[in-house]
Amino acid sequence: MKERKLTIFTPIYNRAYCLNNCYQSMRRQKNKRFIWIIVDDGSTDNLESLVSEWIVDESEFQIEYYRKENGGMYTAYNLAFEHIITDYWMCIDSDLSLIHISEPTRLALIS
């Protein structure tokens, strides 16, 4: 397995209903050399069981799940930062999706 250089983290509270779109957008990425950290800020919905299924089923990229007492978004950020081991990181909200930009499009954007 190739070295992972990027961590994507998602702080989340009671939004399991919308996280699947975010997850599916990550599955559509051509380059899956990233780690996805999900920080559950004390949710009372079915988030933990949903993510547990993905962790078992997902083989193309690494998913890490951390649960904490509800303390707000920035405490969730702090917990994510404690677990980031890659050179680069980014945050994506639970209701957002990553777009896939093809290689020719990327080259056109930077030239």
PDB file of N, CA and C in Angstrom:
ATOM      1  N   MET A   1       0.841  -1.188   0.000  1.00  0.00           N
ATOM      2  CA  MET A   1       0.000   0.000   0.000  1.00  0.00           C
ATOM      3  C   MET A   1       0.882   1.246   0.000  1.00  0.00           C
ATOM      4  N   LYS A   2       0.507   2.218  -0.807  1.00  0.00           N
ATOM      5  CA  LYS A   2       1.295   3.444  -0.911  1.00  0.00           C
ATOM      6  C   LYS A   2       1.080   4.336   0.305  1.00  0.00           C
ATOM      7  N   GLU A   3       2.103   5.124   0.587  1.00  0.00           N
ATOM      8  CA  GLU A   3       2.050   6.032   1.728  1.00  0.00           C
ATOM      9  C   GLU A   3       0.937   7.063   1.555  1.00  0.00           C
ATOM     10  N   ARG A   4       0.260   7.314   2.639  1.00  0.00           N
ATOM     11  CA  ARG A   4      -0.801   8.324   2.618  1.00  0.00           C
ATOM     12  C   ARG A   4      -0.207   9.667   3.013  1.00  0.00           C
ATOM     13  N   LYS A   5      -0.553  10.706   2.259  1.00  0.00           N
ATOM     14  CA  LYS A   5      -0.019  12.049   2.500  1.00  0.00           C
ATOM     15  C   LYS A   5      -1.069  13.010   3.028  1.00  0.00           C
ATOM     16  N   LEU A   6      -2.344  12.641   2.924  1.00  0.00           N
ATOM     17  CA  LEU A   6      -3.435  13.559   3.242  1.00  0.00           C
ATOM     18  C   LEU A   6      -4.378  12.930   4.251  1.00  0.00           C
ATOM     19  N   THR A   7      -4.791  13.752   5.217  1.00  0.00           N
ATOM     20  CA  THR A   7      -5.878  13.375   6.120  1.00  0.00           C
ATOM     21  C   THR A   7      -7.033  14.331   5.868  1.00  0.00           C
ATOM     22  N   ILE A   8      -8.199  13.747   5.689  1.00  0.00           N
ATOM     23  CA  ILE A   8      -9.441  14.520   5.594  1.00  0.00           C
ATOM     24  C   ILE A   8     -10.180  14.244   6.896  1.00  0.00           C
ATOM     25  N   PHE A   9     -10.595  15.287   7.590  1.00  0.00           N
ATOM     26  CA  PHE A   9     -11.344  15.033   8.826  1.00  0.00           C
ATOM     27  C   PHE A   9     -12.690  15.727   8.788  1.00  0.00           C
ATOM     28  N   THR A  10     -13.635  15.075   9.458  1.00  0.00           N
ATOM     29  CA  THR A  10     -15.012  15.556   9.492  1.00  0.00           C
ATOM     30  C   THR A  10     -15.496  15.568  10.932  1.00  0.00           C
ATOM     31  N   PRO A  11     -15.636  16.772  11.516  1.00  0.00           N
ATOM     32  CA  PRO A  11     -16.286  16.856  12.830  1.00  0.00           C
ATOM     33  C   PRO A  11     -17.797  16.760  12.607  1.00  0.00           C
ATOM     34  N   ILE A  12     -18.476  16.007  13.459  1.00  0.00           N
ATOM     35  CA  ILE A  12     -19.899  15.781  13.196  1.00  0.00           C
ATOM     36  C   ILE A  12     -20.671  15.625  14.505  1.00  0.00           C
ATOM     37  N   TYR A  13     -21.899  16.136  14.499  1.00  0.00           N
ATOM     38  CA  TYR A  13     -22.803  15.989  15.642  1.00  0.00           C
ATOM     39  C   TYR A  13     -24.222  15.776  15.118  1.00  0.00           C
ATOM     40  N   ASN A  14     -24.758  14.587  15.352  1.00  0.00           N
ATOM     41  CA  ASN A  14     -26.143  14.238  14.982  1.00  0.00           C
ATOM     42  C   ASN A  14     -26.459  14.507  13.515  1.00  0.00           C
ATOM     43  N   ARG A  15     -25.567  14.129  12.639  1.00  0.00           N
ATOM     44  CA  ARG A  15     -25.809  14.327  11.203  1.00  0.00           C
ATOM     45  C   ARG A  15     -25.518  13.061  10.406  1.00  0.00           C
ATOM     46  N   ALA A  16     -25.764  11.911  10.999  1.00  0.00           N
ATOM     47  CA  ALA A  16     -25.553  10.646  10.292  1.00  0.00           C
ATOM     48  C   ALA A  16     -26.365  10.606   9.005  1.00  0.00           C
ATOM     49  N   TYR A  17     -27.532  11.245   9.017  1.00  0.00           N
ATOM     50  CA  TYR A  17     -28.419  11.222   7.857  1.00  0.00           C
ATOM     51  C   TYR A  17     -27.788  11.822   6.600  1.00  0.00           C
ATOM     52  N   CYS A  18     -26.795  12.671   6.736  1.00  0.00           N
ATOM     53  CA  CYS A  18     -26.209  13.303   5.548  1.00  0.00           C
ATOM     54  C   CYS A  18     -24.769  12.865   5.270  1.00  0.00           C
ATOM     55  N   LEU A  19     -24.180  12.076   6.149  1.00  0.00           N
ATOM     56  CA  LEU A  19     -22.771  11.713   5.991  1.00  0.00           C
ATOM     57  C   LEU A  19     -22.531  10.744   4.840  1.00  0.00           C
ATOM     58  N   ASN A  20     -23.530   9.970   4.442  1.00  0.00           N
ATOM     59  CA  ASN A  20     -23.339   9.012   3.349  1.00  0.00           C
ATOM     60  C   ASN A  20     -22.926   9.703   2.051  1.00  0.00           C
ATOM     61  N   ASN A  21     -23.485  10.865   1.753  1.00  0.00           N
ATOM     62  CA  ASN A  21     -23.090  11.588   0.526  1.00  0.00           C
ATOM     63  C   ASN A  21     -21.612  11.960   0.574  1.00  0.00           C
ATOM     64  N   CYS A  22     -21.150  12.383   1.715  1.00  0.00           N
ATOM     65  CA  CYS A  22     -19.739  12.714   1.900  1.00  0.00           C
ATOM     66  C   CYS A  22     -18.886  11.459   1.687  1.00  0.00           C
ATOM     67  N   TYR A  23     -19.288  10.362   2.305  1.00  0.00           N
ATOM     68  CA  TYR A  23     -18.570   9.091   2.168  1.00  0.00           C
ATOM     69  C   TYR A  23     -18.516   8.638   0.701  1.00  0.00           C
ATOM     70  N   GLN A  24     -19.649   8.698   0.031  1.00  0.00           N
ATOM     71  CA  GLN A  24     -19.686   8.255  -1.373  1.00  0.00           C
ATOM     72  C   GLN A  24     -18.794   9.132  -2.248  1.00  0.00           C
ATOM     73  N   SER A  25     -18.697  10.413  -1.931  1.00  0.00           N
ATOM     74  CA  SER A  25     -17.825  11.288  -2.727  1.00  0.00           C
ATOM     75  C   SER A  25     -16.359  10.897  -2.550  1.00  0.00           C
ATOM     76  N   MET A  26     -16.010  10.423  -1.370  1.00  0.00           N
ATOM     77  CA  MET A  26     -14.638   9.958  -1.150  1.00  0.00           C
ATOM     78  C   MET A  26     -14.377   8.656  -1.889  1.00  0.00           C
ATOM     79  N   ARG A  27     -15.376   7.801  -1.950  1.00  0.00           N
ATOM     80  CA  ARG A  27     -15.235   6.536  -2.680  1.00  0.00           C
ATOM     81  C   ARG A  27     -15.073   6.773  -4.179  1.00  0.00           C
ATOM     82  N   ARG A  28     -15.573   7.885  -4.685  1.00  0.00           N
ATOM     83  CA  ARG A  28     -15.447   8.185  -6.115  1.00  0.00           C
ATOM     84  C   ARG A  28     -14.085   8.757  -6.501  1.00  0.00           C
ATOM     85  N   GLN A  29     -13.261   9.093  -5.526  1.00  0.00           N
ATOM     86  CA  GLN A  29     -11.953   9.672  -5.839  1.00  0.00           C
ATOM     87  C   GLN A  29     -11.057   8.626  -6.500  1.00  0.00           C
ATOM     88  N   LYS A  30     -10.341   9.059  -7.510  1.00  0.00           N
ATOM     89  CA  LYS A  30      -9.411   8.154  -8.185  1.00  0.00           C
ATOM     90  C   LYS A  30      -8.217   7.853  -7.273  1.00  0.00           C
ATOM     91  N   ASN A  31      -7.682   8.881  -6.643  1.00  0.00           N
ATOM     92  CA  ASN A  31      -6.561   8.724  -5.726  1.00  0.00           C
ATOM     93  C   ASN A  31      -7.128   8.546  -4.318  1.00  0.00           C
ATOM     94  N   LYS A  32      -6.927   7.380  -3.777  1.00  0.00           N
ATOM     95  CA  LYS A  32      -7.469   7.083  -2.441  1.00  0.00           C
ATOM     96  C   LYS A  32      -6.356   6.984  -1.405  1.00  0.00           C
ATOM     97  N   ARG A  33      -5.289   7.689  -1.630  1.00  0.00           N
ATOM     98  CA  ARG A  33      -4.174   7.682  -0.677  1.00  0.00           C
ATOM     99  C   ARG A  33      -4.411   8.736   0.408  1.00  0.00           C
ATOM    100  N   PHE A  34      -5.484   8.566   1.131  1.00  0.00           N
ATOM    101  CA  PHE A  34      -5.812   9.495   2.217  1.00  0.00           C
ATOM    102  C   PHE A  34      -6.415   8.722   3.379  1.00  0.00           C
ATOM    103  N   ILE A  35      -6.446   9.373   4.502  1.00  0.00           N
ATOM    104  CA  ILE A  35      -7.090   8.851   5.703  1.00  0.00           C
ATOM    105  C   ILE A  35      -8.287   9.766   5.987  1.00  0.00           C
ATOM    106  N   TRP A  36      -9.415   9.167   6.297  1.00  0.00           N
ATOM    107  CA  TRP A  36     -10.595   9.952   6.663  1.00  0.00           C
ATOM    108  C   TRP A  36     -10.836   9.763   8.162  1.00  0.00           C
ATOM    109  N   ILE A  37     -10.714  10.845   8.912  1.00  0.00           N
ATOM    110  CA  ILE A  37     -10.982  10.830  10.344  1.00  0.00           C
ATOM    111  C   ILE A  37     -12.360  11.446  10.582  1.00  0.00           C
ATOM    112  N   ILE A  38     -13.207  10.705  11.251  1.00  0.00           N
ATOM    113  CA  ILE A  38     -14.535  11.190  11.622  1.00  0.00           C
ATOM    114  C   ILE A  38     -14.521  11.389  13.137  1.00  0.00           C
ATOM    115  N   VAL A  39     -14.795  12.613  13.569  1.00  0.00           N
ATOM    116  CA  VAL A  39     -14.837  12.913  15.001  1.00  0.00           C
ATOM    117  C   VAL A  39     -16.291  13.166  15.387  1.00  0.00           C
ATOM    118  N   ASP A  40     -16.834  12.246  16.144  1.00  0.00           N
ATOM    119  CA  ASP A  40     -18.208  12.304  16.628  1.00  0.00           C
ATOM    120  C   ASP A  40     -18.229  13.120  17.914  1.00  0.00           C
ATOM    121  N   ASP A  41     -18.882  14.258  17.866  1.00  0.00           N
ATOM    122  CA  ASP A  41     -18.925  15.180  19.004  1.00  0.00           C
ATOM    123  C   ASP A  41     -20.106  14.875  19.922  1.00  0.00           C
ATOM    124  N   GLY A  42     -20.262  13.585  20.275  1.00  0.00           N
ATOM    125  CA  GLY A  42     -21.300  13.190  21.225  1.00  0.00           C
ATOM    126  C   GLY A  42     -22.667  12.980  20.615  1.00  0.00           C
ATOM    127  N   SER A  43     -22.715  12.534  19.377  1.00  0.00           N
ATOM    128  CA  SER A  43     -24.000  12.334  18.689  1.00  0.00           C
ATOM    129  C   SER A  43     -24.880  11.330  19.410  1.00  0.00           C
ATOM    130  N   THR A  44     -26.193  11.518  19.243  1.00  0.00           N
ATOM    131  CA  THR A  44     -27.160  10.592  19.825  1.00  0.00           C
ATOM    132  C   THR A  44     -27.929   9.842  18.735  1.00  0.00           C
ATOM    133  N   ASP A  45     -27.513  10.008  17.491  1.00  0.00           N
ATOM    134  CA  ASP A  45     -28.159   9.291  16.384  1.00  0.00           C
ATOM    135  C   ASP A  45     -27.393   7.988  16.118  1.00  0.00           C
ATOM    136  N   ASN A  46     -27.562   7.405  14.951  1.00  0.00           N
ATOM    137  CA  ASN A  46     -26.943   6.116  14.634  1.00  0.00           C
ATOM    138  C   ASN A  46     -25.571   6.254  13.965  1.00  0.00           C
ATOM    139  N   LEU A  47     -24.881   7.360  14.185  1.00  0.00           N
ATOM    140  CA  LEU A  47     -23.612   7.624  13.525  1.00  0.00           C
ATOM    141  C   LEU A  47     -22.578   6.523  13.777  1.00  0.00           C
ATOM    142  N   GLU A  48     -22.415   6.129  15.019  1.00  0.00           N
ATOM    143  CA  GLU A  48     -21.380   5.152  15.352  1.00  0.00           C
ATOM    144  C   GLU A  48     -21.584   3.826  14.620  1.00  0.00           C
ATOM    145  N   SER A  49     -22.806   3.328  14.572  1.00  0.00           N
ATOM    146  CA  SER A  49     -23.051   2.053  13.888  1.00  0.00           C
ATOM    147  C   SER A  49     -22.872   2.194  12.377  1.00  0.00           C
ATOM    148  N   LEU A  50     -23.263   3.327  11.824  1.00  0.00           N
ATOM    149  CA  LEU A  50     -23.084   3.577  10.393  1.00  0.00           C
ATOM    150  C   LEU A  50     -21.600   3.568  10.025  1.00  0.00           C
ATOM    151  N   VAL A  51     -20.811   4.320  10.756  1.00  0.00           N
ATOM    152  CA  VAL A  51     -19.379   4.414  10.472  1.00  0.00           C
ATOM    153  C   VAL A  51     -18.692   3.082  10.734  1.00  0.00           C
ATOM    154  N   SER A  52     -19.122   2.363  11.747  1.00  0.00           N
ATOM    155  CA  SER A  52     -18.535   1.043  12.034  1.00  0.00           C
ATOM    156  C   SER A  52     -18.678   0.103  10.844  1.00  0.00           C
ATOM    157  N   GLU A  53     -19.815   0.140  10.173  1.00  0.00           N
ATOM    158  CA  GLU A  53     -20.017  -0.679   8.968  1.00  0.00           C
ATOM    159  C   GLU A  53     -19.037  -0.269   7.872  1.00  0.00           C
ATOM    160  N   TRP A  54     -18.869   1.026   7.669  1.00  0.00           N
ATOM    161  CA  TRP A  54     -17.941   1.494   6.631  1.00  0.00           C
ATOM    162  C   TRP A  54     -16.510   1.059   6.934  1.00  0.00           C
ATOM    163  N   ILE A  55     -16.118   1.147   8.193  1.00  0.00           N
ATOM    164  CA  ILE A  55     -14.749   0.769   8.577  1.00  0.00           C
ATOM    165  C   ILE A  55     -14.500  -0.697   8.224  1.00  0.00           C
ATOM    166  N   VAL A  56     -15.473  -1.548   8.485  1.00  0.00           N
ATOM    167  CA  VAL A  56     -15.336  -2.975   8.176  1.00  0.00           C
ATOM    168  C   VAL A  56     -15.320  -3.209   6.669  1.00  0.00           C
ATOM    169  N   ASP A  57     -16.180  -2.516   5.920  1.00  0.00           N
ATOM    170  CA  ASP A  57     -16.361  -2.771   4.488  1.00  0.00           C
ATOM    171  C   ASP A  57     -15.363  -2.057   3.588  1.00  0.00           C
ATOM    172  N   GLU A  58     -14.813  -0.940   4.025  1.00  0.00           N
ATOM    173  CA  GLU A  58     -13.969  -0.110   3.160  1.00  0.00           C
ATOM    174  C   GLU A  58     -12.556  -0.667   3.069  1.00  0.00           C
ATOM    175  N   SER A  59     -12.105  -0.929   1.849  1.00  0.00           N
ATOM    176  CA  SER A  59     -10.753  -1.454   1.666  1.00  0.00           C
ATOM    177  C   SER A  59      -9.856  -0.512   0.865  1.00  0.00           C
ATOM    178  N   GLU A  60     -10.429   0.541   0.291  1.00  0.00           N
ATOM    179  CA  GLU A  60      -9.638   1.399  -0.592  1.00  0.00           C
ATOM    180  C   GLU A  60      -8.990   2.582   0.116  1.00  0.00           C
ATOM    181  N   PHE A  61      -9.543   3.007   1.221  1.00  0.00           N
ATOM    182  CA  PHE A  61      -8.917   4.060   2.013  1.00  0.00           C
ATOM    183  C   PHE A  61      -9.221   3.802   3.485  1.00  0.00           C
ATOM    184  N   GLN A  62      -8.412   4.400   4.329  1.00  0.00           N
ATOM    185  CA  GLN A  62      -8.500   4.175   5.773  1.00  0.00           C
ATOM    186  C   GLN A  62      -9.511   5.135   6.397  1.00  0.00           C
ATOM    187  N   ILE A  63     -10.366   4.588   7.259  1.00  0.00           N
ATOM    188  CA  ILE A  63     -11.324   5.398   8.011  1.00  0.00           C
ATOM    189  C   ILE A  63     -11.028   5.210   9.496  1.00  0.00           C
ATOM    190  N   GLU A  64     -10.921   6.326  10.211  1.00  0.00           N
ATOM    191  CA  GLU A  64     -10.756   6.295  11.659  1.00  0.00           C
ATOM    192  C   GLU A  64     -11.930   7.033  12.287  1.00  0.00           C
ATOM    193  N   TYR A  65     -12.439   6.488  13.386  1.00  0.00           N
ATOM    194  CA  TYR A  65     -13.595   7.077  14.064  1.00  0.00           C
ATOM    195  C   TYR A  65     -13.236   7.330  15.520  1.00  0.00           C
ATOM    196  N   TYR A  66     -13.515   8.539  15.973  1.00  0.00           N
ATOM    197  CA  TYR A  66     -13.275   8.911  17.362  1.00  0.00           C
ATOM    198  C   TYR A  66     -14.537   9.559  17.914  1.00  0.00           C
ATOM    199  N   ARG A  67     -14.935   9.118  19.102  1.00  0.00           N
ATOM    200  CA  ARG A  67     -16.120   9.675  19.756  1.00  0.00           C
ATOM    201  C   ARG A  67     -15.682  10.411  21.006  1.00  0.00           C
ATOM    202  N   LYS A  68     -16.312  11.559  21.262  1.00  0.00           N
ATOM    203  CA  LYS A  68     -16.008  12.354  22.443  1.00  0.00           C
ATOM    204  C   LYS A  68     -17.290  12.944  22.998  1.00  0.00           C
ATOM    205  N   GLU A  69     -17.218  13.445  24.202  1.00  0.00           N
ATOM    206  CA  GLU A  69     -18.360  14.166  24.761  1.00  0.00           C
ATOM    207  C   GLU A  69     -18.589  15.434  23.958  1.00  0.00           C
ATOM    208  N   ASN A  70     -19.834  15.846  23.878  1.00  0.00           N
ATOM    209  CA  ASN A  70     -20.158  17.053  23.135  1.00  0.00           C
ATOM    210  C   ASN A  70     -19.445  18.252  23.740  1.00  0.00           C
ATOM    211  N   GLY A  71     -18.678  18.929  22.894  1.00  0.00           N
ATOM    212  CA  GLY A  71     -17.936  20.094  23.365  1.00  0.00           C
ATOM    213  C   GLY A  71     -17.833  21.182  22.317  1.00  0.00           C
ATOM    214  N   GLY A  72     -18.425  20.939  21.151  1.00  0.00           N
ATOM    215  CA  GLY A  72     -18.388  21.935  20.095  1.00  0.00           C
ATOM    216  C   GLY A  72     -17.372  21.599  19.012  1.00  0.00           C
ATOM    217  N   MET A  73     -17.541  22.282  17.899  1.00  0.00           N
ATOM    218  CA  MET A  73     -16.757  22.004  16.706  1.00  0.00           C
ATOM    219  C   MET A  73     -15.253  22.103  16.944  1.00  0.00           C
ATOM    220  N   TYR A  74     -14.822  23.110  17.663  1.00  0.00           N
ATOM    221  CA  TYR A  74     -13.377  23.301  17.807  1.00  0.00           C
ATOM    222  C   TYR A  74     -12.733  22.254  18.696  1.00  0.00           C
ATOM    223  N   THR A  75     -13.480  21.697  19.632  1.00  0.00           N
ATOM    224  CA  THR A  75     -12.915  20.598  20.412  1.00  0.00           C
ATOM    225  C   THR A  75     -12.804  19.345  19.543  1.00  0.00           C
ATOM    226  N   ALA A  76     -13.722  19.201  18.604  1.00  0.00           N
ATOM    227  CA  ALA A  76     -13.623  18.090  17.646  1.00  0.00           C
ATOM    228  C   ALA A  76     -12.410  18.284  16.728  1.00  0.00           C
ATOM    229  N   TYR A  77     -12.168  19.520  16.296  1.00  0.00           N
ATOM    230  CA  TYR A  77     -10.958  19.812  15.511  1.00  0.00           C
ATOM    231  C   TYR A  77      -9.710  19.415  16.310  1.00  0.00           C
ATOM    232  N   ASN A  78      -9.667  19.808  17.569  1.00  0.00           N
ATOM    233  CA  ASN A  78      -8.491  19.504  18.393  1.00  0.00           C
ATOM    234  C   ASN A  78      -8.244  18.007  18.490  1.00  0.00           C
ATOM    235  N   LEU A  79      -9.319  17.225  18.647  1.00  0.00           N
ATOM    236  CA  LEU A  79      -9.161  15.776  18.708  1.00  0.00           C
ATOM    237  C   LEU A  79      -8.645  15.230  17.377  1.00  0.00           C
ATOM    238  N   ALA A  80      -9.156  15.744  16.282  1.00  0.00           N
ATOM    239  CA  ALA A  80      -8.670  15.308  14.962  1.00  0.00           C
ATOM    240  C   ALA A  80      -7.176  15.592  14.831  1.00  0.00           C
ATOM    241  N   PHE A  81      -6.764  16.793  15.222  1.00  0.00           N
ATOM    242  CA  PHE A  81      -5.347  17.161  15.112  1.00  0.00           C
ATOM    243  C   PHE A  81      -4.445  16.241  15.928  1.00  0.00           C
ATOM    244  N   GLU A  82      -4.960  15.711  17.029  1.00  0.00           N
ATOM    245  CA  GLU A  82      -4.172  14.776  17.838  1.00  0.00           C
ATOM    246  C   GLU A  82      -3.870  13.479  17.093  1.00  0.00           C
ATOM    247  N   HIS A  83      -4.682  13.159  16.073  1.00  0.00           N
ATOM    248  CA  HIS A  83      -4.548  11.882  15.370  1.00  0.00           C
ATOM    249  C   HIS A  83      -4.010  12.013  13.944  1.00  0.00           C
ATOM    250  N   ILE A  84      -3.783  13.217  13.478  1.00  0.00           N
ATOM    251  CA  ILE A  84      -3.276  13.408  12.116  1.00  0.00           C
ATOM    252  C   ILE A  84      -1.786  13.082  12.084  1.00  0.00           C
ATOM    253  N   ILE A  85      -1.414  12.183  11.177  1.00  0.00           N
ATOM    254  CA  ILE A  85      -0.010  11.777  11.043  1.00  0.00           C
ATOM    255  C   ILE A  85       0.522  12.061   9.636  1.00  0.00           C
ATOM    256  N   THR A  86      -0.289  12.639   8.782  1.00  0.00           N
ATOM    257  CA  THR A  86       0.113  12.908   7.401  1.00  0.00           C
ATOM    258  C   THR A  86       0.691  14.315   7.280  1.00  0.00           C
ATOM    259  N   ASP A  87       1.324  14.572   6.139  1.00  0.00           N
ATOM    260  CA  ASP A  87       1.910  15.887   5.891  1.00  0.00           C
ATOM    261  C   ASP A  87       0.853  16.969   5.686  1.00  0.00           C
ATOM    262  N   TYR A  88      -0.272  16.585   5.105  1.00  0.00           N
ATOM    263  CA  TYR A  88      -1.311  17.557   4.746  1.00  0.00           C
ATOM    264  C   TYR A  88      -2.643  17.118   5.331  1.00  0.00           C
ATOM    265  N   TRP A  89      -3.515  18.092   5.560  1.00  0.00           N
ATOM    266  CA  TRP A  89      -4.840  17.807   6.100  1.00  0.00           C
ATOM    267  C   TRP A  89      -5.838  18.819   5.565  1.00  0.00           C
ATOM    268  N   MET A  90      -7.100  18.430   5.620  1.00  0.00           N
ATOM    269  CA  MET A  90      -8.196  19.331   5.276  1.00  0.00           C
ATOM    270  C   MET A  90      -9.433  18.878   6.029  1.00  0.00           C
ATOM    271  N   CYS A  91     -10.329  19.805   6.230  1.00  0.00           N
ATOM    272  CA  CYS A  91     -11.587  19.507   6.902  1.00  0.00           C
ATOM    273  C   CYS A  91     -12.707  19.578   5.864  1.00  0.00           C
ATOM    274  N   ILE A  92     -13.613  18.626   5.938  1.00  0.00           N
ATOM    275  CA  ILE A  92     -14.813  18.673   5.106  1.00  0.00           C
ATOM    276  C   ILE A  92     -16.013  18.430   6.010  1.00  0.00           C
ATOM    277  N   ASP A  93     -16.996  19.301   5.897  1.00  0.00           N
ATOM    278  CA  ASP A  93     -18.193  19.169   6.724  1.00  0.00           C
ATOM    279  C   ASP A  93     -19.003  17.947   6.297  1.00  0.00           C
ATOM    280  N   SER A  94     -19.809  17.455   7.206  1.00  0.00           N
ATOM    281  CA  SER A  94     -20.564  16.221   6.984  1.00  0.00           C
ATOM    282  C   SER A  94     -21.586  16.336   5.857  1.00  0.00           C
ATOM    283  N   ASP A  95     -22.016  17.538   5.541  1.00  0.00           N
ATOM    284  CA  ASP A  95     -23.017  17.703   4.486  1.00  0.00           C
ATOM    285  C   ASP A  95     -22.406  18.120   3.151  1.00  0.00           C
ATOM    286  N   LEU A  96     -21.087  18.017   3.032  1.00  0.00           N
ATOM    287  CA  LEU A  96     -20.410  18.394   1.789  1.00  0.00           C
ATOM    288  C   LEU A  96     -19.847  17.167   1.094  1.00  0.00           C
ATOM    289  N   SER A  97     -19.493  17.343  -0.170  1.00  0.00           N
ATOM    290  CA  SER A  97     -18.918  16.268  -0.963  1.00  0.00           C
ATOM    291  C   SER A  97     -17.637  16.747  -1.608  1.00  0.00           C
ATOM    292  N   LEU A  98     -16.714  15.827  -1.803  1.00  0.00           N
ATOM    293  CA  LEU A  98     -15.508  16.126  -2.567  1.00  0.00           C
ATOM    294  C   LEU A  98     -15.826  15.934  -4.041  1.00  0.00           C
ATOM    295  N   ILE A  99     -15.364  16.847  -4.870  1.00  0.00           N
ATOM    296  CA  ILE A  99     -15.541  16.645  -6.304  1.00  0.00           C
ATOM    297  C   ILE A  99     -14.320  15.927  -6.841  1.00  0.00           C
ATOM    298  N   HIS A 100     -14.526  15.210  -7.929  1.00  0.00           N
ATOM    299  CA  HIS A 100     -13.407  14.550  -8.590  1.00  0.00           C
ATOM    300  C   HIS A 100     -13.022  15.408  -9.788  1.00  0.00           C
ATOM    301  N   ILE A 101     -11.776  15.807  -9.830  1.00  0.00           N
ATOM    302  CA  ILE A 101     -11.283  16.584 -10.962  1.00  0.00           C
ATOM    303  C   ILE A 101     -10.341  15.685 -11.742  1.00  0.00           C
ATOM    304  N   SER A 102     -10.668  15.442 -12.998  1.00  0.00           N
ATOM    305  CA  SER A 102      -9.856  14.554 -13.822  1.00  0.00           C
ATOM    306  C   SER A 102      -8.472  15.150 -14.061  1.00  0.00           C
ATOM    307  N   GLU A 103      -7.526  14.297 -14.391  1.00  0.00           N
ATOM    308  CA  GLU A 103      -6.150  14.743 -14.629  1.00  0.00           C
ATOM    309  C   GLU A 103      -6.084  15.810 -15.736  1.00  0.00           C
ATOM    310  N   PRO A 104      -6.728  15.638 -16.909  1.00  0.00           N
ATOM    311  CA  PRO A 104      -6.661  16.707 -17.925  1.00  0.00           C
ATOM    312  C   PRO A 104      -7.213  18.031 -17.434  1.00  0.00           C
ATOM    313  N   THR A 105      -8.269  17.978 -16.618  1.00  0.00           N
ATOM    314  CA  THR A 105      -8.847  19.209 -16.088  1.00  0.00           C
ATOM    315  C   THR A 105      -7.889  19.874 -15.113  1.00  0.00           C
ATOM    316  N   ARG A 106      -7.248  19.078 -14.256  1.00  0.00           N
ATOM    317  CA  ARG A 106      -6.264  19.638 -13.315  1.00  0.00           C
ATOM    318  C   ARG A 106      -5.135  20.317 -14.074  1.00  0.00           C
ATOM    319  N   LEU A 107      -4.655  19.661 -15.116  1.00  0.00           N
ATOM    320  CA  LEU A 107      -3.558  20.245 -15.895  1.00  0.00           C
ATOM    321  C   LEU A 107      -3.983  21.554 -16.558  1.00  0.00           C
ATOM    322  N   ALA A 108      -5.217  21.588 -17.038  1.00  0.00           N
ATOM    323  CA  ALA A 108      -5.714  22.815 -17.677  1.00  0.00           C
ATOM    324  C   ALA A 108      -5.849  23.934 -16.663  1.00  0.00           C
ATOM    325  N   LEU A 109      -6.233  23.612 -15.444  1.00  0.00           N
ATOM    326  CA  LEU A 109      -6.405  24.633 -14.413  1.00  0.00           C
ATOM    327  C   LEU A 109      -5.094  25.268 -13.990  1.00  0.00           C
ATOM    328  N   ILE A 110      -4.005  24.498 -14.027  1.00  0.00           N
ATOM    329  CA  ILE A 110      -2.732  25.038 -13.553  1.00  0.00           C
ATOM    330  C   ILE A 110      -1.882  25.606 -14.683  1.00  0.00           C
ATOM    331  N   SER A 111      -2.305  25.433 -15.944  1.00  0.00           N
ATOM    332  CA  SER A 111      -1.477  25.989 -17.027  1.00  0.00           C
ATOM    333  C   SER A 111      -1.953  27.351 -17.478  1.00  0.00           C
TER     334      SER A 111
END
